[in-house]
C-alpha positions as semicolon CSV with decimal commas, in nm:
position;residue;x (nm);y (nm);z (nm)
1;N;-3,212;1,853;1,827
2;I;-2,946;2,044;2,019
3;Q;-2,787;2,353;1,869
4;L;-2,522;2,592;1,997
5;N;-2,600;2,906;1,802
6;N;-2,347;3,156;1,676
7;G;-2,197;3,348;1,967
8;A;-2,288;3,085;2,227
9;I;-2,020;3,002;2,485
10;V;-2,018;2,693;2,704
11;T;-1,720;2,680;2,936
12;A;-1,571;2,474;3,214
13;S;-1,226;2,631;3,192
14;G;-1,021;2,706;3,502
15;D;-0,691;2,844;3,623
16;N;-0,602;2,506;3,776
17;G;-0,743;2,276;3,509
18;G;-1,047;2,222;3,291
19;G;-1,371;2,040;3,369
20;V;-1,606;1,815;3,174
21;I;-1,871;1,926;2,924
22;S;-2,109;1,679;2,759
23;I;-2,363;1,796;2,499
24;G;-2,610;1,552;2,347
25;D;-2,665;1,182;2,401
26;K;-2,551;0,874;2,206
27;L;-2,894;0,712;2,244
28;T;-3,160;0,980;2,218
29;T;-3,025;1,289;2,041
30;S;-3,096;1,303;1,669
31;Q;-2,868;1,598;1,588
32;T;-2,617;1,813;1,774
33;T;-2,476;2,123;1,606
34;V;-2,200;2,365;1,708
35;Q;-2,234;2,667;1,481
36;E;-1,944;2,864;1,336
37;T;-1,892;3,125;1,610
38;A;-2,006;2,905;1,899
39;R;-1,740;2,799;2,149
40;V;-1,704;2,510;2,394
41;S;-1,402;2,533;2,627
42;V;-1,244;2,319;2,900
43;Q;-0,912;2,496;2,875
44;S;-0,653;2,484;3,153
45;K;-0,565;2,852;3,173
46;N;-0,266;2,840;3,407
47;Q;-0,172;2,502;3,549
48;G;-0,318;2,153;3,568
49;N;-0,458;1,955;3,277
50;A;-0,727;2,058;3,035
51;G;-1,062;1,884;3,058
52;T;-1,292;1,676;2,837
53;I;-1,553;1,778;2,577
54;G;-1,816;1,538;2,443
55;I;-2,043;1,632;2,151
56;F;-2,283;1,342;2,089
57;A;-2,581;1,222;1,887
58;N;-2,743;0,884;1,832
59;M;-2,480;0,629;1,724
60;K;-2,719;0,454;1,483
61;T;-2,895;0,742;1,310
62;G;-2,779;1,073;1,458
63;T;-2,555;1,350;1,327
64;V;-2,299;1,576;1,493
65;N;-2,218;1,896;1,302
66;V;-1,908;2,087;1,409
67;A;-1,844;2,432;1,265
68;G;-1,729;2,623;1,574
69;K;-1,449;2,603;1,829
70;L;-1,383;2,314;2,067
71;D;-1,100;2,403;2,304
72;A;-0,931;2,158;2,542
73;S;-0,589;2,322;2,531
74;A;-0,330;2,397;2,796
75;P;-0,157;2,717;2,676
76;K;0,071;2,759;2,978
77;N;0,125;2,441;3,178
78;G;-0,019;2,091;3,204
79;N;-0,142;1,851;2,939
80;G;-0,401;1,896;2,669
81;G;-0,741;1,736;2,714
82;F;-0,972;1,508;2,517
83;I;-1,247;1,592;2,267
84;D;-1,501;1,330;2,160
85;T;-1,737;1,387;1,866
86;S;-1,943;1,070;1,825
87;A;-2,255;0,985;1,625
88;A;-2,360;0,780;1,327
89;H;-2,245;1,075;1,115
90;V;-1,991;1,341;1,212
91;K;-1,971;1,637;0,978
92;V;-1,685;1,883;1,027
93;S;-1,689;2,223;0,854
94;D;-1,380;2,402;0,726
95;T;-1,453;2,669;0,988
96;A;-1,414;2,425;1,280
97;K;-1,125;2,495;1,515
98;I;-1,025;2,207;1,740
99;S;-0,742;2,227;1,992
100;T;-0,596;2,004;2,262
101;K;-0,256;2,167;2,227
102;A;-0,024;2,184;2,529
103;T;0,253;2,441;2,517
104;N;0,461;2,281;2,791
105;G;0,298;1,941;2,825
106;T;0,152;1,661;2,615
107;T;-0,096;1,753;2,345
108;G;-0,425;1,567;2,374
109;N;-0,649;1,398;2,119
110;W;-0,967;1,458;1,920
111;L;-1,179;1,148;1,854
112;I;-1,412;1,143;1,552
113;D;-1,629;0,833;1,597
114;P;-1,885;0,775;1,317
115;Q;-1,995;0,466;1,123
116;D;-1,812;0,514;0,792
117;Y;-1,595;0,817;0,722
118;T;-1,477;0,995;0,410
119;I;-1,213;1,266;0,383
120;A;-1,294;1,447;0,059
121;A;-1,274;1,791;-0,097
122;T;-1,649;1,777;-0,161
123;G;-1,925;1,541;-0,064
124;G;-1,743;1,386;0,231
125;D;-1,749;1,425;0,609
126;I;-1,440;1,647;0,643
127;T;-1,211;1,808;0,387
128;G;-0,841;1,742;0,373
129;A;-0,786;2,113;0,438
130;A;-0,993;2,107;0,758
131;L;-0,822;1,795;0,888
132;S;-0,480;1,936;0,801
133;A;-0,546;2,264;0,980
134;N;-0,667;2,098;1,299
135;L;-0,381;1,846;1,311
136;A;-0,156;2,143;1,387
137;N;-0,327;2,172;1,728
138;T;-0,434;1,820;1,823
139;G;-0,383;1,455;1,764
140;V;-0,674;1,311;1,566
141;T;-0,830;0,965;1,575
142;I;-1,092;0,881;1,314
143;A;-1,254;0,566;1,452
144;S;-1,508;0,428;1,208
145;T;-1,606;0,142;1,437
146;S;-1,985;0,123;1,426
147;G;-2,023;0,023;1,066
148;A;-2,210;-0,300;1,133
149;T;-2,523;-0,090;1,167
150;A;-2,490;0,121;0,852
151;G;-2,206;0,085;0,608
152;N;-1,904;-0,139;0,637
153;G;-1,696;0,055;0,886
154;D;-1,450;0,174;0,621
155;I;-1,242;0,491;0,606
156;F;-1,176;0,665;0,274
157;V;-0,898;0,920;0,226
158;N;-1,005;1,093;-0,096
159;D;-0,841;1,431;-0,034
160;I;-0,482;1,534;0,044
161;V;-0,399;1,571;0,412
162;S;-0,080;1,753;0,518
163;W;0,050;1,791;0,872
164;A;0,379;1,848;1,051
165;A;0,301;1,757;1,413
166;N;0,090;1,515;1,615
167;T;-0,045;1,170;1,526
168;L;-0,321;1,093;1,277
169;T;-0,481;0,760;1,367
170;L;-0,719;0,594;1,121
171;N;-0,910;0,323;1,308
172;A;-1,151;0,125;1,088
173;L;-1,392;-0,155;1,161
174;R;-1,290;-0,302;0,827
175;N;-1,068;-0,140;0,561
176;I;-0,873;0,184;0,521
177;N;-0,864;0,309;0,162
178;I;-0,597;0,570;0,092
179;N;-0,689;0,726;-0,241
180;A;-0,504;1,059;-0,203
181;N;-0,166;1,161;-0,062
182;L;-0,105;1,174;0,310
183;N;0,179;1,424;0,355
184;G;0,335;1,397;0,699
185;S;0,648;1,601;0,769
186;G;0,853;1,697;1,071
187;A;0,714;1,526;1,381
188;A;0,399;1,398;1,210
189;K;0,306;1,035;1,273
190;L;0,054;0,801;1,109
191;A;-0,112;0,500;1,273
192;L;-0,330;0,264;1,067
193;E;-0,559;0,038;1,271
194;Y;-0,782;-0,180;1,053
195;G;-1,008;-0,482;1,095
196;Q;-1,104;-0,357;1,441
197;G;-1,445;-0,524;1,417
198;A;-1,292;-0,869;1,468
199;V;-0,995;-1,037;1,632
200;A;-0,671;-1,064;1,438
201;L;-0,694;-1,437;1,361
202;N;-0,824;-1,496;1,007
203;N;-0,897;-1,124;0,972
204;T;-0,889;-1,028;0,603
205;S;-0,924;-0,651;0,647
206;D;-0,641;-0,435;0,518
207;Y;-0,524;-0,088;0,432
208;N;-0,510;-0,017;0,060
209;I;-0,315;0,245;-0,131
210;N;-0,491;0,330;-0,456
211;N;-0,506;0,590;-0,737
212;G;-0,129;0,637;-0,733
213;A;-0,147;0,782;-0,382
214;K;0,161;0,809;-0,161
215;V;0,213;0,831;0,212
216;N;0,495;1,077;0,279
217;L;0,659;1,071;0,622
218;A;0,986;1,186;0,778
219;A;1,252;0,927;0,857
220;G;1,229;0,753;1,192
221;Q;0,964;0,576;1,398
222;N;0,667;0,760;1,251
223;F;0,442;0,481;1,120
224;S;0,258;0,192;1,282
225;T;-0,014;-0,062;1,207
226;K;-0,256;-0,277;1,403
227;L;-0,473;-0,555;1,258
228;G;-0,770;-0,677;1,461
229;S;-0,926;-0,574;1,788
230;N;-0,677;-0,784;1,984
231;G;-0,390;-0,717;1,746
232;I;-0,042;-0,605;1,834
233;L;0,071;-0,251;1,758
234;T;0,349;-0,285;1,503
235;P;0,594;0,006;1,463
236;Y;0,786;0,054;1,139
237;T;1,105;0,240;1,057
238;V;1,044;0,503;0,790
239;I;1,315;0,509;0,522
240;T;1,360;0,819;0,307
241;S;1,718;0,788;0,177
242;L;1,915;0,554;-0,048
243;G;2,216;0,560;0,184
244;A;2,571;0,472;0,085
245;E;2,728;0,151;-0,046
246;G;2,886;0,084;0,293
247;D;2,545;0,076;0,461
248;A;2,509;-0,290;0,356
249;T;2,763;-0,387;0,621
250;S;2,790;-0,085;0,848
251;G;2,675;0,274;0,875
252;T;2,319;0,393;0,908
253;N;2,026;0,161;0,968
254;Q;1,781;0,415;0,834
255;S;1,860;0,385;0,464
256;L;1,744;0,155;0,186
257;Q;2,086;-0,005;0,151
258;G;2,108;-0,032;0,529
259;I;1,824;-0,287;0,535
260;A;2,072;-0,537;0,385
261;R;2,268;-0,542;0,709
262;T;2,245;-0,874;0,890
263;A;2,084;-0,722;1,198
264;N;1,809;-0,557;0,993
265;L;1,676;-0,845;0,784
266;S;1,385;-0,920;1,018
267;G;1,283;-0,556;1,062
268;K;0,976;-0,368;0,948
269;Y;1,021;-0,078;0,708
270;V;0,821;0,167;0,500
271;L;0,931;0,421;0,243
272;G;0,840;0,776;0,339
273;A;0,957;0,925;0,008
274;D;1,053;0,832;-0,347
275;I;1,418;0,725;-0,371
276;D;1,654;0,810;-0,655
277;A;1,905;0,525;-0,679
278;T;2,110;0,666;-0,968
279;A;2,423;0,669;-0,751
280;T;2,422;0,288;-0,731
281;S;2,568;0,266;-1,083
282;G;2,905;0,364;-0,933
283;W;2,889;0,155;-0,618
284;N;3,107;-0,147;-0,535
285;T;3,334;-0,109;-0,841
286;G;3,038;-0,142;-1,074
287;A;2,847;-0,418;-0,894
288;G;2,596;-0,160;-0,772
289;F;2,340;-0,205;-0,496
290;T;2,388;-0,500;-0,259
291;P;2,071;-0,714;-0,267
292;I;1,878;-0,734;0,059
293;G;1,913;-1,092;0,184
294;T;2,072;-1,390;0,005
295;Y;2,017;-1,765;0,040
296;F;2,378;-1,871;0,032
297;T;2,467;-1,652;0,325
298;G;2,170;-1,805;0,506
299;L;2,037;-1,457;0,567
300;F;1,698;-1,409;0,400
301;F;1,485;-1,101;0,439
302;V;1,206;-1,218;0,671
303;G;1,061;-0,880;0,767
304;K;0,803;-0,646;0,618
305;F;0,862;-0,376;0,359
306;D;0,590;-0,138;0,243
307;G;0,669;0,126;-0,017
308;L;0,353;0,319;0,079
309;G;0,303;0,398;-0,290
310;H;0,659;0,522;-0,347
311;T;0,907;0,440;-0,622
312;I;1,275;0,353;-0,639
313;S;1,424;0,481;-0,964
314;S;1,742;0,403;-1,160
315;L;1,857;0,114;-0,941
316;T;2,166;-0,070;-1,069
317;I;2,257;-0,425;-0,971
318;N;2,533;-0,583;-1,181
319;S;2,641;-0,872;-0,970
320;P;2,937;-1,059;-1,117
321;N;3,052;-1,196;-0,782
322;N;2,712;-1,287;-0,640
323;N;2,592;-1,564;-0,866
324;D;2,252;-1,614;-0,708
325;D;1,964;-1,415;-0,558
326;V;1,983;-1,093;-0,755
327;G;1,723;-0,818;-0,718
328;L;1,637;-0,534;-0,483
329;F;1,560;-0,817;-0,242
330;G;1,784;-1,113;-0,317
331;D;1,596;-1,372;-0,114
332;I;1,282;-1,336;0,096
333;G;1,169;-1,600;0,340
334;L;0,846;-1,743;0,474
335;N;0,598;-1,483;0,606
336;S;0,794;-1,190;0,464
337;V;0,589;-0,912;0,303
338;I;0,674;-0,670;0,021
339;R;0,397;-0,437;-0,099
340;N;0,305;-0,101;-0,250
341;V;0,636;-0,029;-0,420
342;G;0,744;0,047;-0,776
343;L;1,082;0,013;-0,948
344;I;1,143;0,250;-1,238
345;N;1,427;0,222;-1,492
346;A;1,616;-0,044;-1,301
347;N;1,910;-0,225;-1,456
348;V;1,939;-0,567;-1,295
349;A;2,191;-0,822;-1,419
350;A;2,367;-1,136;-1,304
351;P;2,603;-1,188;-1,597
352;V;2,809;-1,477;-1,458
353;A;2,724;-1,815;-1,612
354;G;2,544;-2,026;-1,353
355;A;2,373;-1,733;-1,182
356;Q;2,024;-1,827;-1,065
357;Y;1,719;-1,639;-0,936
358;T;1,722;-1,293;-1,091
359;G;1,432;-1,048;-1,081
360;A;1,402;-0,672;-1,054
361;L;1,218;-0,677;-0,721
362;V;1,300;-1,021;-0,577
363;G;1,547;-1,286;-0,687
364;W;1,395;-1,575;-0,493
365;N;1,066;-1,565;-0,306
366;Q;1,071;-1,860;-0,068
367;G;0,724;-1,818;0,074
368;G;0,670;-1,446;0,115
369;T;0,386;-1,226;-0,005
370;I;0,436;-0,968;-0,282
371;S;0,145;-0,741;-0,364
372;N;0,058;-0,413;-0,531
373;S;0,408;-0,380;-0,673
374;Y;0,559;-0,323;-1,017
375;A;0,873;-0,271;-1,221
376;T;0,875;-0,060;-1,536
377;G;1,113;0,082;-1,796
378;F;1,408;-0,147;-1,731
379;S;1,585;-0,467;-1,833
380;V;1,671;-0,789;-1,651
381;F;1,951;-1,019;-1,763
382;S;2,090;-1,336;-1,612
383;G;2,361;-1,582;-1,708
384;A;2,156;-1,886;-1,607
385;W;1,821;-2,009;-1,480
386;Y;1,512;-1,844;-1,339
387;V;1,490;-1,491;-1,471
388;G;1,175;-1,282;-1,429
389;G;1,069;-0,922;-1,481
390;L;0,953;-0,894;-1,121
391;V;1,063;-1,216;-0,947
392;G;1,318;-1,476;-1,050
393;Y;1,169;-1,775;-0,869
394;N;0,836;-1,756;-0,689
395;E;0,740;-2,007;-0,420
396;G;0,513;-1,763;-0,240
397;T;0,234;-1,529;-0,349
398;I;0,232;-1,253;-0,610
399;S;-0,086;-1,049;-0,652
400;N;-0,197;-0,717;-0,802
401;S;0,144;-0,665;-0,960
402;Y;0,301;-0,621;-1,302
403;A;0,626;-0,588;-1,495
404;T;0,716;-0,429;-1,828
405;A;1,075;-0,556;-1,839
406;N;1,257;-0,701;-2,134
407;V;1,393;-1,021;-1,980
408;T;1,677;-1,233;-2,113
409;G;1,844;-1,551;-1,989
410;P;1,939;-1,901;-2,100
411;N;1,662;-2,100;-1,926
412;Y;1,338;-2,050;-1,733
413;V;1,259;-1,696;-1,843
414;G;0,926;-1,519;-1,784
415;G;0,789;-1,169;-1,823
416;L;0,679;-1,164;-1,459
417;A;0,848;-1,468;-1,299
418;G;1,114;-1,707;-1,423
419;A;0,943;-1,993;-1,243
420;N;0,635;-2,027;-1,026
421;T;0,557;-2,298;-0,772
422;G;0,339;-2,066;-0,566
423;T;0,047;-1,844;-0,662
424;I;0,024;-1,558;-0,911
425;S;-0,305;-1,369;-0,945
426;N;-0,441;-1,038;-1,077
427;S;-0,108;-0,962;-1,242
428;Y;0,037;-0,909;-1,589
429;A;0,355;-0,872;-1,794
430;T;0,411;-0,672;-2,112
431;G;0,787;-0,697;-2,169
432;N;0,966;-0,925;-2,414
433;A;1,088;-1,258;-2,274
434;T;1,384;-1,425;-2,446
435;A;1,544;-1,759;-2,361
436;T;1,869;-1,821;-2,544
437;T;1,821;-2,191;-2,475
438;E;1,470;-2,297;-2,367
439;I;1,163;-2,269;-2,141
440;V;1,020;-1,921;-2,178
441;G;0,673;-1,775;-2,125
442;G;0,506;-1,438;-2,149
443;L;0,415;-1,449;-1,780
444;A;0,622;-1,735;-1,628
445;G;0,897;-1,950;-1,769
446;D;0,791;-2,261;-1,580
447;N;0,466;-2,301;-1,387
448;N;0,423;-2,570;-1,124
449;G;0,187;-2,359;-0,913
450;T;-0,133;-2,168;-0,973
451;I;-0,176;-1,879;-1,214
452;S;-0,513;-1,702;-1,237
453;L;-0,658;-1,375;-1,363
454;T;-0,342;-1,276;-1,551
455;Y;-0,232;-1,181;-1,900
456;A;0,083;-1,135;-2,108
457;T;0,151;-0,937;-2,424
458;G;0,530;-0,927;-2,475
459;K;0,721;-1,108;-2,749
460;V;0,819;-1,462;-2,644
461;T;1,132;-1,608;-2,804
462;G;1,299;-1,945;-2,745
463;L;1,235;-2,318;-2,735
464;S;0,966;-2,474;-2,513
465;A;0,770;-2,150;-2,527
466;G;0,414;-2,039;-2,454
467;G;0,210;-1,722;-2,445
468;L;0,168;-1,756;-2,068
469;A;0,415;-2,026;-1,957
470;G;0,700;-2,209;-2,126
471;L;0,610;-2,526;-1,941
472;N;0,289;-2,566;-1,743
473;N;0,275;-2,855;-1,502
474;G;0,053;-2,664;-1,263
475;T;-0,278;-2,482;-1,310
476;I;-0,367;-2,180;-1,524
477;N;-0,713;-2,026;-1,486
478;K;-0,894;-1,728;-1,640
479;S;-0,583;-1,595;-1,811
480;F;-0,506;-1,454;-2,156
481;W;-0,222;-1,380;-2,392
482;D;-0,200;-1,173;-2,709
483;T;-0,134;-1,420;-2,989
484;T;-0,011;-1,146;-3,220
485;T;0,236;-0,964;-2,996
486;T;0,364;-1,273;-2,811
487;G;0,399;-1,470;-3,134
488;Q;0,256;-1,774;-2,955
489;T;-0,053;-1,977;-3,043
490;L;-0,050;-2,191;-2,727
491;A;-0,068;-2,098;-2,358
492;A;0,224;-2,334;-2,286
493;D;0,451;-2,573;-2,471
494;V;0,286;-2,894;-2,597
495;S;0,506;-3,106;-2,368
496;S;0,325;-2,964;-2,063
497;F;0,085;-3,184;-1,866
498;G;-0,074;-2,931;-1,631
499;T;-0,431;-2,799;-1,626
500;I;-0,558;-2,503;-1,828
501;D;-0,923;-2,410;-1,777
502;A;-1,172;-2,324;-2,050
503;N;-1,159;-1,954;-1,963
504;T;-0,790;-1,931;-2,056
505;A;-0,732;-1,838;-2,420
506;G;-0,518;-1,657;-2,669
507;K;-0,675;-1,341;-2,812
508;T;-0,607;-1,091;-3,086
509;T;-0,475;-0,749;-2,994
510;A;-0,820;-0,601;-3,052
511;Q;-0,985;-0,861;-2,827
512;M;-0,731;-0,786;-2,551
513;K;-0,877;-0,434;-2,542
514;Q;-1,239;-0,541;-2,500
515;L;-1,420;-0,557;-2,167
516;A;-1,621;-0,859;-2,274
517;T;-1,307;-1,070;-2,310
518;F;-1,232;-1,044;-1,941
519;S;-1,572;-0,991;-1,778
520;G;-1,690;-1,304;-1,955
521;A;-1,415;-1,498;-1,778
522;G;-1,516;-1,376;-1,434
523;W;-1,263;-1,096;-1,386
524;N;-1,340;-0,822;-1,134
525;I;-1,321;-0,555;-1,401
526;S;-1,507;-0,241;-1,511
527;N;-1,462;0,029;-1,773
528;T;-1,606;0,309;-1,558
529;G;-1,451;0,540;-1,301
530;G;-1,536;0,518;-0,934
531;S;-1,572;0,140;-0,938
532;S;-1,440;-0,083;-0,662
533;A;-1,326;-0,339;-0,920
534;I;-0,964;-0,455;-0,922
535;W;-0,917;-0,390;-1,293
536;R;-1,014;-0,115;-1,534
537;I;-1,012;-0,128;-1,912
538;Y;-1,039;0,164;-2,152
539;E;-1,249;-0,002;-2,419
540;G;-1,068;-0,028;-2,749
541;N;-0,760;0,154;-2,618
542;T;-0,586;-0,054;-2,352
543;A;-0,556;-0,403;-2,217
544;P;-0,670;-0,427;-1,850
545;L;-0,492;-0,204;-1,600
546;L;-0,476;-0,243;-1,223
547;R;-0,682;0,034;-1,066
548;S;-0,454;0,073;-0,766
549;F;-0,187;0,228;-0,991
550;L;-0,411;0,459;-1,196
551;T;-0,381;0,828;-1,114
552;P;-0,662;1,082;-1,155
553;L;-0,649;1,283;-1,476
554;T;-0,598;1,654;-1,419
555;V;-0,724;1,882;-1,696
556;A;-0,587;2,237;-1,690
């Protein structure tokens, strides 16, 4: 074991630059500790660049404990240095003070390189408060890249982190799990690098936003991602404002409405804040928000949009002159991505007879991926075919998503999607679905694709109706509907000729609130906290809920 006791000073500082200090070894040292009032310094005191500090222990079994001060700053001139704390386990105390700050140069970086890493108020490797305080004086990279030996190489953000300068980089062998808010303001930047234990091709690692967490960032180029060890760094534009109605054709690029501009439809965007869209009720002589991308202009949205856990509230789209492709996104193309966003109290309508493809989030999904998204407390109305609470017509993928809309239209009406020729999984709908003519289902109006691990509970009204699908000429697996609240005894209309597996069934309201109903069908579900399951059920009180949207209960 190596220990720098309280009061110990190890220095390689200099007037013309700092040197190199290395304490411990990645192969042989079992534990290296820097106590609270110990200090290690490679500061550049006058000019030149600061130096490098390495605090190491065995990368398979060792531990680095940091409670004191590690200083690679340049307080007058030159650039800040580099600090490396690497071991199987790196524990950082709230008393630790880390600096690579450069007053008149470029601030350096602090690397935390363990196997797995957890940011937590208690029981983790560093608290959110400690990380927040040190981000004021250094860039920080948490690189959990040795997890093949012990653990999976995941990073868990379980405590709030707030910073206003420098870049926080989360670099994981596998997944990044954001379970608490990341609050970046001012010049703060966030970089998420995941799946770094394999090349990008066929890499299924991801970053996940759970527990109702949000990533808050200032507008601008302050967010980036990288998938795979050979992946490409992908910068995103952070959007924090609704913008103005004219932004759809001119004006600012950095607004939600501005994404609809022709030049922006292939861009990559994230929301850095919740957006209040109340003003859209008075836009465009009552037509409201201009949908992002439409088929008939030939201009689909083919980019990436990540809400980072944020919501868009009180959006109005009342599109009498745009018959087709009505929703926040009118039409999304192949390989487009929409994720981690919620719509609250939207009013989406396409009242003209003949209007097709209407949904709160997307009118027509022509091959894109929609995940971890929802729409609640709103209504969707269309004058014609393909009306859904979340998506009008789905030819792509919808997963881990839900809608609570009351949906109305003449034909092909569904609580989640008006029609589905793609894939819907781990999703649900609770709103009423009404077809004034025919083909209406609690989840999808017409299914010619695959539906699995879903349920519906809203009232279904119209001809050619079913608890899950109006017509099913595709496949429905492991899915349920409430026979009482939907008013339907069959999963789909009797004229359907698709496949429905033995695990798909109508249930009573009481059975829809029982764990056994869903676990018996192979759902990834639990009724306990702290589980990694996709679903949670509160036995006897709720139907299944998606864990990613559940927020921790605070008791005063």
